[in-house]
Amino acid sequence: APAAGLTLEGEVNIRPTRSWDLFPKYVFGLADEEQPEDTRTTLDALPVLNEQGKAEIPVVLNDLPATTQRLNADIVVRMREGGGRAVERKLTLPVASDTNMIGIKPEFDSDNLGENSNAQFSVIVSDANGKRVTEDGLEWSLVKVERNYQWYRSGSSWNYEPVTYTKKVADGTVTVDEQT
């Protein structure tokens, strides 16, 4: 094989995501959670390609970011040809969660809901393999977000900054079963 004996280099980038292909239109993770930084780790001691031009690369993920969101691992591997040109391939895989994940899907069409309208949502709970599970006593809260603008003078010009206030409107608990 033309690639036999060539060396590999690469890295893994762990990044948060709020979507899951198994559950379209559902959003996972807390909406107001601060986005964790992407975590880039170099793949060390990668094997040399065998006589068939192939190699198995074990990827062990340590020090995952603490988040309620799902995580994806972007695995990038590069091989340098004899002339120095790099051939790169990228594979994105989901990182299995240690805990169940809660997904919420809005049952209305737009990002904005008209005044005095009722918003409905579907809620699911899934394990790391995508199997829906029953969860009892999930707590929810409805929060009203108001934004006002504060004007101020800086030197000879006027500027403004948004000031955001939140107020809890309602809260409660809900039971989610694997069928709904």
Tab-separated table of C-alpha atoms in Angstrom, residues 53-130:
chain	number	residue	atom	x	y	z
A	53	GLY	CA	-1.696	1.519	5.027
A	54	LYS	CA	-4.045	1.303	8.037
A	55	ALA	CA	-3.874	1.959	11.776
A	56	GLU	CA	-6.204	1.793	14.752
A	57	ILE	CA	-6.251	4.897	16.919
A	58	PRO	CA	-7.606	4.607	20.459
A	59	VAL	CA	-9.039	7.910	21.699
A	60	VAL	CA	-9.422	8.378	25.447
A	61	LEU	CA	-11.207	11.507	26.650
A	62	ASN	CA	-10.161	12.925	30.006
A	63	ASP	CA	-11.140	16.180	31.700
A	64	LEU	CA	-14.432	16.759	29.897
A	65	PRO	CA	-16.002	20.172	30.485
A	66	ALA	CA	-18.762	20.292	33.106
A	67	THR	CA	-21.942	21.142	31.205
A	68	THR	CA	-25.631	20.252	30.914
A	69	GLN	CA	-25.255	20.348	27.133
A	70	ARG	CA	-24.297	17.441	24.904
A	71	LEU	CA	-20.704	17.163	23.741
A	72	ASN	CA	-19.212	16.257	20.347
A	73	ALA	CA	-15.648	15.151	19.702
A	74	ASP	CA	-14.038	16.372	16.468
A	75	ILE	CA	-11.207	13.916	15.795
A	76	VAL	CA	-8.668	15.199	13.249
A	77	VAL	CA	-5.892	12.947	11.913
A	78	ARG	CA	-3.185	14.017	9.448
A	79	MET	CA	-0.773	11.847	7.477
A	80	ARG	CA	2.286	13.333	5.778
A	81	GLU	CA	3.173	11.907	2.390
A	82	GLY	CA	6.804	11.386	1.396
A	83	GLY	CA	6.811	14.794	-0.346
A	84	GLY	CA	5.623	16.567	2.816
A	85	ARG	CA	1.996	17.145	1.758
A	86	ALA	CA	-0.472	16.507	4.597
A	87	VAL	CA	-3.658	14.536	4.023
A	88	GLU	CA	-6.219	15.343	6.723
A	89	ARG	CA	-9.447	13.605	7.701
A	90	LYS	CA	-11.980	14.700	10.314
A	91	LEU	CA	-14.578	12.600	12.111
A	92	THR	CA	-17.208	14.008	14.494
A	93	LEU	CA	-18.594	11.639	17.106
A	94	PRO	CA	-20.944	12.229	20.035
A	95	VAL	CA	-19.487	11.940	23.530
A	96	ALA	CA	-21.622	9.688	25.734
A	97	SER	CA	-22.979	11.482	28.791
A	98	ASP	CA	-22.697	10.078	32.316
A	99	THR	CA	-26.222	11.269	33.090
A	100	ASN	CA	-29.615	11.379	31.402
A	101	MET	CA	-30.227	14.345	29.113
A	102	ILE	CA	-33.375	16.510	29.121
A	103	GLY	CA	-34.611	17.740	25.750
A	104	ILE	CA	-37.213	20.458	25.173
A	105	LYS	CA	-39.007	21.160	21.897
A	106	PRO	CA	-41.131	24.301	21.391
A	107	GLU	CA	-44.514	23.468	19.846
A	108	PHE	CA	-44.866	26.847	18.110
A	109	ASP	CA	-43.438	28.086	14.826
A	110	SER	CA	-41.313	31.123	15.566
A	111	ASP	CA	-38.755	32.263	18.110
A	112	ASN	CA	-41.185	34.920	19.302
A	113	LEU	CA	-44.608	34.238	20.677
A	114	GLY	CA	-47.340	36.856	20.453
A	115	GLU	CA	-48.502	38.705	23.518
A	116	ASN	CA	-51.108	36.817	25.595
A	117	SER	CA	-50.411	33.607	23.648
A	118	ASN	CA	-49.917	30.190	25.198
A	119	ALA	CA	-46.588	28.477	24.612
A	120	GLN	CA	-46.503	24.694	24.600
A	121	PHE	CA	-43.423	22.494	24.823
A	122	SER	CA	-42.636	18.796	24.534
A	123	VAL	CA	-40.143	17.353	27.016
A	124	ILE	CA	-38.171	14.113	26.759
A	125	VAL	CA	-35.478	12.439	28.844
A	126	SER	CA	-32.893	10.232	27.145
A	127	ASP	CA	-30.004	8.108	28.332
A	128	ALA	CA	-26.554	8.303	26.705
A	129	ASN	CA	-27.574	5.770	24.015
A	130	GLY	CA	-30.628	7.737	22.867
